[in-house]
Coordinates of C-alpha atoms in Angstrom, one line a residue:
Chain A
X1 CA -166.9 2.7 -106.6
X2 CA -166.2 2.6 -110.4
X3 CA -162.9 3.8 -109.9
X4 CA -161.8 1.9 -107.1
X5 CA -162.9 -0.9 -108.8
X6 CA -160.5 -0.6 -111.9
X7 CA -158.1 -0.6 -109.0
X8 CA -158.5 -3.7 -108.1
X9 CA -158.2 -5.1 -111.8
X10 CA -155.0 -3.2 -112.3
X11 CA -153.5 -5.2 -109.0
X12 CA -155.3 -8.4 -110.0
X13 CA -153.9 -8.3 -113.5
X14 CA -150.4 -7.5 -111.3
X15 CA -151.2 -10.3 -109.9
X16 CA -152.3 -13.9 -111.6
X17 CA -149.1 -12.4 -114.2
X18 CA -146.9 -13.2 -111.2
X19 CA -148.1 -16.7 -111.1
X20 CA -148.2 -17.2 -114.4
X21 CA -145.1 -17.0 -115.3
X22 CA -142.2 -19.0 -113.9
X23 CA -139.5 -16.3 -111.9
X24 CA -135.7 -17.1 -111.8
X25 CA -133.6 -16.3 -109.2
X26 CA -135.4 -12.6 -108.7
X27 CA -136.2 -11.6 -105.5
X28 CA -139.1 -9.5 -105.8
X29 CA -138.5 -6.1 -104.2
X30 CA -140.4 -3.4 -101.8
X31 CA -139.9 -0.2 -102.0
X32 CA -142.1 2.8 -99.8
X33 CA -141.1 6.7 -99.2
X34 CA -143.1 10.0 -98.1
X35 CA -142.8 12.9 -96.6
X36 CA -144.9 15.0 -93.9
X37 CA -145.1 19.5 -95.0
X38 CA -145.8 21.6 -92.2
X39 CA -146.0 25.5 -94.0
X40 CA -146.3 29.1 -92.5
X41 CA -147.8 31.4 -94.7
X42 CA -148.5 35.3 -94.7
X43 CA -150.3 37.2 -98.1
X44 CA -151.2 40.3 -98.2
X45 CA -155.2 39.1 -99.9
X46 CA -157.6 42.1 -99.5
X47 CA -161.0 40.3 -99.2
X48 CA -159.0 38.2 -95.7
X49 CA -160.2 39.3 -93.1
X50 CA -156.7 40.0 -91.1
X51 CA -156.9 37.2 -89.5
X52 CA -156.7 34.6 -93.0
X53 CA -153.9 36.0 -94.0
X54 CA -151.7 34.1 -91.7
X55 CA -152.1 30.1 -91.9
X56 CA -149.9 27.3 -90.5
X57 CA -150.3 24.0 -90.3
X58 CA -150.1 20.2 -92.9
X59 CA -149.6 21.3 -95.9
X60 CA -148.8 18.4 -97.7
X61 CA -148.8 15.0 -97.1
X62 CA -147.3 11.9 -98.9
X63 CA -146.9 8.4 -99.3
X64 CA -145.7 6.5 -102.4
X65 CA -145.4 2.7 -102.6
X66 CA -143.3 0.4 -105.6
X67 CA -143.8 -3.4 -105.6
X68 CA -141.5 -5.1 -108.0
X69 CA -142.5 -9.0 -108.1
X70 CA -140.8 -9.7 -111.1
X71 CA -137.5 -8.2 -112.7
X72 CA -139.0 -6.6 -115.3
X73 CA -142.9 -5.3 -113.7
X74 CA -143.4 -2.1 -111.0
X75 CA -146.5 -2.6 -109.1
X76 CA -146.8 1.8 -107.9
X77 CA -148.9 4.2 -105.5
X78 CA -148.8 7.3 -105.1
X79 CA -151.4 9.0 -102.6
X80 CA -150.7 12.5 -101.8
X81 CA -152.9 15.5 -99.6
X82 CA -152.8 19.1 -100.2
X83 CA -155.7 21.7 -99.2
X84 CA -157.7 21.5 -102.2
X85 CA -157.9 17.1 -102.3
X86 CA -161.2 16.6 -100.9
X87 CA -161.9 12.7 -101.5
X88 CA -160.1 9.9 -101.7
X89 CA -159.8 9.2 -105.4
X90 CA -158.4 12.4 -105.7
X91 CA -155.8 12.5 -103.5
X92 CA -154.4 8.6 -105.3
X93 CA -152.2 10.7 -107.3
X94 CA -150.9 7.5 -109.1
X95 CA -151.7 3.9 -109.2
X96 CA -150.1 1.8 -111.4
X97 CA -148.5 -1.9 -112.9
X98 CA -145.9 -0.8 -115.9
X99 CA -144.3 -4.4 -117.7
X100 CA -140.8 -3.5 -118.4
X101 CA -139.6 -5.6 -122.3
X102 CA -136.9 -2.8 -122.7
X103 CA -135.2 0.5 -122.1
X104 CA -136.5 0.9 -124.8
X105 CA -140.0 -0.3 -124.8
X106 CA -142.1 0.2 -121.6
X107 CA -146.1 -0.5 -121.7
X108 CA -148.3 0.3 -118.0
X109 CA -151.7 0.7 -117.0
X110 CA -153.4 2.6 -114.8
X111 CA -152.9 6.5 -113.3
X112 CA -149.9 8.8 -113.8
X113 CA -149.1 11.7 -113.1
X114 CA -149.0 13.4 -117.2
X115 CA -145.8 12.6 -118.3
X116 CA -145.3 15.0 -120.2
X117 CA -143.3 18.1 -118.5
X118 CA -140.9 18.0 -116.6
X119 CA -142.6 20.7 -114.2
X120 CA -144.4 18.0 -113.0
X121 CA -141.5 16.9 -111.4
X122 CA -142.5 19.3 -109.3
X123 CA -144.8 17.9 -107.9
X124 CA -144.0 16.1 -104.7
X125 CA -142.5 18.1 -101.7
X126 CA -138.8 16.9 -101.7
X127 CA -138.5 17.8 -105.1
X128 CA -139.4 21.3 -105.6
X129 CA -137.5 23.8 -104.0
X130 CA -139.9 26.0 -103.9
X131 CA -142.3 25.5 -101.5
X132 CA -144.9 26.5 -103.8
X133 CA -145.7 24.6 -107.7
X134 CA -145.4 26.2 -110.9
X135 CA -148.9 27.8 -112.4
X136 CA -148.0 25.5 -115.3
X137 CA -148.9 22.2 -112.5
X138 CA -151.3 23.8 -110.4
X139 CA -153.6 25.9 -112.3
X140 CA -154.9 22.8 -114.8
X141 CA -156.7 24.7 -118.0
X142 CA -152.7 23.9 -120.4
X143 CA -152.7 20.4 -119.4
X144 CA -154.6 18.2 -116.5
X145 CA -153.0 16.5 -113.8
X146 CA -153.4 13.0 -114.3
X147 CA -154.3 10.8 -116.6
X148 CA -156.1 7.2 -116.6
X149 CA -154.8 4.9 -119.4
X150 CA -152.7 3.5 -121.4
X151 CA -148.9 4.7 -121.7
X152 CA -146.2 4.2 -123.8
X153 CA -142.3 4.4 -123.5
X154 CA -139.0 4.1 -124.1
X155 CA -135.5 5.8 -124.0
X156 CA -133.0 4.2 -126.1
X157 CA -128.5 6.1 -125.8
X158 CA -126.1 6.3 -123.5
X159 CA -124.4 9.3 -122.9
X160 CA -127.0 11.1 -125.0
X161 CA -130.6 9.7 -125.2
X162 CA -133.4 9.8 -126.2
X163 CA -136.6 9.3 -125.3
X164 CA -140.8 8.8 -125.6
X165 CA -143.7 8.7 -123.9
X166 CA -147.3 8.3 -124.3
X167 CA -150.1 8.2 -122.7
X168 CA -153.7 8.1 -124.3
X169 CA -157.2 7.2 -121.5
X170 CA -159.3 9.1 -119.6
X171 CA -158.5 13.2 -117.8
X172 CA -160.0 15.7 -115.4
X173 CA -159.3 19.3 -115.7
X174 CA -159.5 20.1 -112.9
X175 CA -158.8 17.8 -109.5
X176 CA -158.6 20.4 -107.7
X177 CA -158.9 24.4 -107.5
X178 CA -156.5 25.7 -105.0
X179 CA -153.5 24.1 -102.8
X180 CA -152.2 25.5 -100.3
X181 CA -153.1 26.7 -96.7
X182 CA -153.8 30.6 -97.9
X183 CA -156.4 28.6 -100.4
X184 CA -154.9 31.4 -102.5
X185 CA -152.8 30.1 -104.9
X186 CA -153.4 27.0 -108.2
X187 CA -156.9 28.2 -109.6
X188 CA -157.9 30.1 -106.7
X189 CA -155.3 33.1 -107.4
X190 CA -157.8 35.0 -108.9
X191 CA -161.0 33.4 -106.9
X192 CA -158.8 35.3 -103.6
X193 CA -158.1 38.5 -106.1
X194 CA -161.4 39.1 -107.7
X195 CA -164.9 37.0 -105.9
X196 CA -165.7 33.4 -105.6
X197 CA -166.4 31.1 -108.8
X198 CA -166.9 28.1 -108.6
X199 CA -164.1 25.4 -109.6
X200 CA -165.5 23.1 -111.9
X201 CA -164.7 19.3 -112.4
X202 CA -165.1 17.1 -115.6
X203 CA -163.9 14.1 -117.2
X204 CA -162.6 14.4 -121.2
X205 CA -161.1 11.6 -123.3
X206 CA -157.0 12.0 -124.6
X207 CA -154.2 12.0 -125.2
X208 CA -150.3 13.0 -124.3
X209 CA -147.1 12.6 -126.0
X210 CA -143.6 14.1 -125.4
X211 CA -140.4 13.2 -127.3
X212 CA -137.3 14.3 -124.7
X213 CA -133.7 14.8 -125.4
X214 CA -130.4 14.0 -123.1
X215 CA -127.1 14.8 -122.9
X216 CA -125.6 13.6 -120.4
X217 CA -127.6 14.8 -117.9
X218 CA -126.0 18.0 -118.7
X219 CA -128.8 19.4 -121.5
X220 CA -132.4 18.5 -122.0
X221 CA -134.7 18.9 -124.0
X222 CA -138.2 18.3 -124.4
X223 CA -141.4 18.4 -127.2
X224 CA -144.7 17.9 -125.5
X225 CA -148.3 18.0 -127.3
X226 CA -152.0 17.5 -125.8
X227 CA -154.9 16.9 -127.4
X228 CA -158.7 15.4 -125.7
X229 CA -162.4 16.2 -125.4
X230 CA -163.1 17.9 -122.7
X231 CA -166.9 20.7 -122.3
X232 CA -166.3 24.2 -121.6
X233 CA -168.3 26.3 -118.9
X234 CA -170.5 29.0 -119.9
X235 CA -172.7 31.7 -119.0
X236 CA -175.7 30.3 -120.9
X237 CA -176.7 32.5 -122.9
X238 CA -180.0 33.9 -122.0
X239 CA -179.8 32.8 -118.2
X240 CA -176.2 34.0 -117.3
X241 CA -177.8 32.1 -114.1
X242 CA -177.1 29.2 -115.4
X243 CA -173.8 27.5 -116.7
X244 CA -173.6 25.6 -120.0
X245 CA -171.6 22.7 -120.7
X246 CA -170.7 23.0 -124.1
X247 CA -168.6 20.2 -125.7
X248 CA -164.7 21.0 -127.0
X249 CA -161.9 20.1 -128.3
X250 CA -158.4 21.4 -126.6
X251 CA -154.5 21.0 -128.1
X252 CA -151.7 22.3 -125.9
X253 CA -148.0 22.5 -127.2
X254 CA -145.2 22.6 -125.4
X255 CA -140.5 23.2 -125.2
X256 CA -138.9 22.3 -121.9
X257 CA -135.3 22.7 -122.1
X258 CA -132.5 21.9 -118.8
X259 CA -129.0 22.9 -118.7
X260 CA -126.4 22.4 -115.9
X261 CA -123.6 24.7 -116.0
X262 CA -121.5 23.2 -112.7
X263 CA -123.4 24.4 -109.9
X264 CA -126.0 26.4 -112.0
X265 CA -129.0 24.5 -112.9
X266 CA -131.3 26.6 -115.5
X267 CA -134.8 25.5 -116.6
X268 CA -137.7 26.6 -118.6
X269 CA -140.5 25.6 -119.4
X270 CA -143.0 27.1 -122.7
X271 CA -146.8 26.5 -123.4
X272 CA -149.4 27.7 -125.5
X273 CA -153.5 25.6 -126.2
X274 CA -156.1 26.5 -127.1
X275 CA -159.8 25.4 -126.9
X276 CA -162.4 25.4 -128.8
X277 CA -166.4 25.0 -128.5
X278 CA -168.1 22.2 -130.9
X279 CA -170.7 23.2 -131.9
X280 CA -170.3 25.4 -134.8
X281 CA -171.1 28.6 -136.0
X282 CA -171.7 31.7 -134.7
X283 CA -172.0 29.6 -131.2
X284 CA -168.5 28.1 -131.1
X285 CA -166.5 30.0 -128.4
X286 CA -162.4 29.8 -128.7
X287 CA -160.3 30.3 -125.6
X288 CA -156.0 30.7 -125.7
X289 CA -153.9 30.2 -123.4
X290 CA -149.9 30.6 -122.7
X291 CA -147.6 29.8 -119.9
X292 CA -144.2 30.5 -119.1
X293 CA -141.5 29.0 -116.3
X294 CA -137.9 29.8 -116.0
X295 CA -136.0 28.9 -113.3
X296 CA -132.0 29.0 -112.1
X297 CA -131.1 27.7 -108.9
X298 CA -127.4 27.2 -107.8
X299 CA -126.7 23.8 -106.3
X300 CA -124.0 24.1 -103.2
X301 CA -124.3 21.1 -101.3
X302 CA -127.0 21.1 -98.6
X303 CA -128.2 25.5 -99.6
X304 CA -130.0 26.2 -102.8
X305 CA -131.1 30.0 -103.7
X306 CA -133.1 29.3 -105.9
X307 CA -134.9 32.8 -108.4
X308 CA -138.1 31.4 -110.6
X309 CA -140.8 33.4 -112.7
X310 CA -143.9 32.4 -114.0
X311 CA -146.4 33.5 -116.7
X312 CA -150.0 32.1 -116.9
X313 CA -153.1 33.7 -118.9
X314 CA -155.0 30.8 -119.2
X315 CA -158.5 33.0 -117.3
X316 CA -159.3 36.0 -120.0
X317 CA -157.9 39.4 -120.2
X318 CA -156.8 38.8 -116.1
X319 CA -152.5 37.4 -116.6
X320 CA -150.6 36.8 -114.1
X321 CA -147.1 37.3 -114.0
X322 CA -145.4 36.0 -110.2
X323 CA -141.1 36.7 -109.4
X324 CA -139.8 34.3 -106.5
X325 CA -136.6 34.4 -104.4
X326 CA -135.8 31.7 -101.7
X327 CA -133.8 29.0 -100.8
X328 CA -133.8 25.6 -99.9
X329 CA -131.2 24.0 -96.9
X330 CA -131.4 19.9 -96.2
X331 CA -128.6 19.2 -93.5
X332 CA -130.0 15.6 -93.7
X333 CA -132.1 13.4 -95.5
X334 CA -135.1 13.3 -93.1
X335 CA -135.0 18.1 -92.8
X336 CA -135.3 20.3 -95.9
X337 CA -136.6 23.1 -95.0
X338 CA -137.5 26.0 -97.5
X339 CA -138.0 30.2 -97.2
X340 CA -139.4 32.0 -100.1
X341 CA -140.5 35.0 -101.4
X342 CA -143.6 35.4 -104.3
X343 CA -145.1 38.6 -105.9
X344 CA -148.0 38.0 -107.7
X345 CA -149.3 40.7 -110.4
X346 CA -152.0 40.6 -112.2
X347 CA -151.6 42.6 -115.2
X348 CA -155.1 43.2 -116.5
X349 CA -156.7 45.9 -118.9
X350 CA -157.4 49.4 -118.0
X351 CA -160.0 48.7 -119.9
X352 CA -161.0 45.5 -118.3
X353 CA -160.1 47.3 -114.5
X354 CA -163.1 49.7 -115.1
X355 CA -165.5 46.5 -115.5
X356 CA -164.4 45.2 -111.9
X357 CA -165.3 48.9 -110.4
X358 CA -168.3 47.4 -108.4
X359 CA -165.3 44.6 -106.5
X360 CA -161.9 45.5 -105.0
X361 CA -159.3 43.7 -107.5
X362 CA -156.1 43.6 -106.6
X363 CA -153.3 44.0 -108.7
X364 CA -150.5 42.2 -106.7
X365 CA -149.9 40.2 -104.2
X366 CA -146.9 40.3 -101.4
X367 CA -146.6 35.9 -100.3
X368 CA -143.9 35.0 -97.7
X369 CA -144.0 30.7 -97.3
X370 CA -141.7 29.1 -95.3
X371 CA -142.0 25.1 -95.2
X372 CA -140.0 22.2 -93.3
X373 CA -140.4 18.6 -95.2
X374 CA -140.2 15.5 -93.5
X375 CA -139.5 12.7 -95.9
X376 CA -139.1 8.5 -94.6
Chain B
X1 CA -81.8 14.2 -91.6
X2 CA -84.8 14.3 -88.3
X3 CA -87.1 16.4 -90.0
X4 CA -86.8 14.4 -93.1
X5 CA -87.7 10.8 -91.2
X6 CA -90.5 12.4 -89.3
X7 CA -92.1 14.2 -92.5
X8 CA -92.1 10.1 -93.9
X9 CA -93.7 8.7 -90.6
X10 CA -96.4 12.0 -91.2
X11 CA -96.7 11.4 -95.0
X12 CA -97.3 7.4 -94.3
X13 CA -99.6 7.2 -91.3
X14 CA -101.7 9.9 -93.8
X15 CA -102.2 7.4 -96.1
X16 CA -102.7 4.5 -94.6
X17 CA -105.9 6.6 -92.9
X18 CA -107.2 7.9 -96.2
X19 CA -106.8 4.1 -97.8
X20 CA -110.2 2.6 -98.2
X21 CA -112.0 0.9 -95.9
X22 CA -114.3 -0.8 -98.3
X23 CA -113.3 -3.9 -101.7
X24 CA -115.7 -3.6 -104.8
X25 CA -116.8 -6.6 -105.4
X26 CA -117.8 -9.4 -108.3
X27 CA -119.4 -12.5 -109.6
X28 CA -116.5 -14.6 -110.4
X29 CA -118.1 -15.2 -114.1
X30 CA -117.4 -11.2 -114.7
X31 CA -114.3 -10.9 -117.0
X32 CA -114.2 -6.8 -115.3
X33 CA -110.6 -7.0 -113.5
X34 CA -110.8 -2.9 -112.6
X35 CA -112.9 -0.3 -112.5
X36 CA -113.1 3.3 -112.8
X37 CA -114.9 5.4 -109.7
X38 CA -116.6 7.7 -112.0
X39 CA -118.0 4.0 -113.8
X40 CA -119.1 2.9 -110.6
X41 CA -120.8 5.8 -109.5
X42 CA -122.9 5.7 -113.0
X43 CA -123.4 1.9 -111.8
X44 CA -124.8 2.5 -108.2
X45 CA -127.0 5.3 -109.1
X46 CA -128.8 2.8 -112.0
X47 CA -127.0 5.5 -115.0
X48 CA -125.1 2.3 -116.2
X49 CA -127.3 -0.1 -116.8
X50 CA -125.1 -2.5 -119.1
X51 CA -121.2 -4.1 -118.5
X52 CA -119.5 -4.3 -121.5
X53 CA -120.9 -7.0 -123.3
X54 CA -124.5 -6.4 -122.7
X55 CA -125.3 -8.3 -119.6
X56 CA -127.6 -6.9 -116.6
X57 CA -125.5 -5.0 -113.6
X58 CA -127.3 -5.2 -111.2
X59 CA -125.6 -3.0 -107.7
X60 CA -125.6 -4.6 -104.5
X61 CA -125.5 -1.6 -101.6
X62 CA -125.1 -2.1 -98.3
X63 CA -127.5 -1.4 -95.5
X64 CA -126.9 2.4 -94.0
X65 CA -126.3 0.9 -90.7
X66 CA -122.0 0.0 -91.6
X67 CA -120.1 2.4 -91.5
X68 CA -118.7 1.6 -95.5
X69 CA -121.6 2.6 -96.6
X70 CA -120.3 6.2 -96.0
X71 CA -117.2 5.6 -96.9
X72 CA -118.6 2.9 -100.3
X73 CA -120.4 7.0 -101.1
X74 CA -118.5 9.2 -100.1
X75 CA -114.9 8.2 -101.1
X76 CA -117.7 6.6 -105.2
X77 CA -119.7 9.8 -105.4
X78 CA -118.5 12.4 -103.2
X79 CA -121.4 12.3 -101.2
X80 CA -122.8 11.3 -97.6
X81 CA -125.4 8.6 -97.7
X82 CA -128.0 11.1 -96.9
X83 CA -127.2 13.3 -100.4
X84 CA -127.9 9.5 -102.3
X85 CA -130.9 9.2 -99.9
X86 CA -132.1 12.0 -101.6
X87 CA -131.2 11.6 -105.3
X88 CA -133.5 8.6 -104.6
X89 CA -136.2 9.6 -103.2
X90 CA -136.3 11.8 -106.1
X91 CA -136.2 8.9 -108.8
X92 CA -139.0 7.4 -107.0
X93 CA -141.2 10.5 -107.1
X94 CA -140.4 11.4 -110.6
X95 CA -141.5 8.1 -112.5
X96 CA -137.8 6.4 -113.1
X97 CA -137.8 4.0 -111.0
X98 CA -136.8 1.8 -107.4
X99 CA -133.4 2.1 -106.1
X100 CA -130.7 -0.4 -106.3
X101 CA -132.2 -3.1 -104.1
X102 CA -130.4 -3.5 -100.4
X103 CA -129.0 -5.8 -98.1
X104 CA -129.1 -6.1 -93.8
X105 CA -124.8 -7.1 -93.5
X106 CA -122.3 -7.9 -95.5
X107 CA -123.2 -12.1 -95.4
X108 CA -126.2 -11.4 -97.6
X109 CA -124.6 -9.4 -100.2
X110 CA -121.7 -11.9 -100.4
X111 CA -124.5 -14.7 -101.1
X112 CA -125.5 -12.4 -103.2
X113 CA -122.8 -11.5 -105.5
X114 CA -121.7 -15.4 -105.2
X115 CA -124.9 -16.8 -107.0
X116 CA -125.9 -13.4 -109.2
X117 CA -123.6 -13.0 -112.0
X118 CA -123.4 -9.7 -113.2
X119 CA -123.9 -8.2 -109.5
X120 CA -121.4 -5.8 -108.1
X121 CA -121.1 -4.4 -104.6
X122 CA -119.3 -3.9 -101.8
X123 CA -117.9 -5.2 -98.0
X124 CA -115.8 -4.1 -95.9
X125 CA -111.8 -4.5 -97.0
X126 CA -112.1 -7.4 -93.9
X127 CA -114.3 -9.7 -94.8
X128 CA -114.0 -13.3 -95.7
X129 CA -113.9 -13.2 -100.2
X130 CA -115.2 -16.6 -101.7
X131 CA -116.9 -17.2 -103.8
X132 CA -116.1 -13.8 -105.3
X133 CA -113.7 -11.8 -107.4
X134 CA -112.6 -8.0 -105.8
X135 CA -112.1 -5.6 -108.6
X136 CA -109.7 -2.6 -108.0
X137 CA -110.8 0.4 -108.5
X138 CA -108.7 3.4 -110.8

């Protein structure tokens, strides 16, 4: 209820403002869009029953509405469902109002997808050539999915543009653990490969900033920084069945680049993060996380073949390398078909593998995914 | 001689068939008299938002049920209406903003352009142009 009341306050603020400020010839605008994704998945996940290695069903659905009561005021909300989303509150991925003073300066209040990384733009199925999210997005230990707070942003220039974004507020480190029908991808890749581990959902205060350069939309460069006070779950030293919640500080830096060479699009991102518990002294723990993503796609009009590579090391001693090749086909606006093959390789050290002899640890997983995205 | 005549007639017919069946219009107060297809495309994709004098550009789309929307999209953007719709869907979901305004019919388009300085739109070549200015496309 407390969270929902925030959105009511935002909406009330926007509508009050619209009555206070005199309107000129501006006609209020309302725009909606959305999509539904049906997906078939197969994964040779050994600790799944044979029947559970296949899945077919609704894998994603989203609806977005934007309202502009004034020329400089936008109110927007986006709802998104995925298999790991279990509450209405989790389904509200965006809900905000933004006042545009100029192209160089905009201020917003509400909930935003973390505006640092362009890979957050892969968050929605029609924007993504692939059926799967980059590991940087569906794992949340490097930076959070969303922020609730205050955002400023702006851009200047014409053919060469400089942009900035800053957001401060509250975030949740994990909104969901898995993002697909097999309940394998996302934070759950580790779950499936070694056994059940509870995901943690908790809120913390933080900030994120981004600076970007855009040259004629054919070359883009970005630099990102995230900082937050968070909590690290850790087994109690005296009783391993108890999970302690240790106060921590977390920081992450990232760089991203996009290049368009004719019909070929290339994009890459690299992220490095640290998390330190701050009890002080010998009881402190430090975690180091690293992630890399790169994709090459060929724009052939309605057909877009692509290859991509993910690397993520956010679970100590179990880094993931993921290789994906696929194709997307959009014959008309309303339909987008995707097909891909993904190969997960869990590169643990041999000594760590020896520690896991009591459980069946799977070094690699093959995934095949077919999707149909219907847009409106 | 006859062969040359037939070739000439063929060229003339082809030219007539490929001539655009839409015209680009602006408010009468606009200083713009001609524009390139490249600049038009940027305007109608919100990649250019200001006229040369610094005033705001307001592009207006026509409903997709009219065939000239497709002709304009192919002729100016080099893409189908569906491809442009995909562009706007990405634009919205990536948080950049909202698409350009779409009017239900040519009468609404003409009325809007007539009353709004800075606006630009397209209507069919046969539309009755009154109170707005036609812009030459280079």
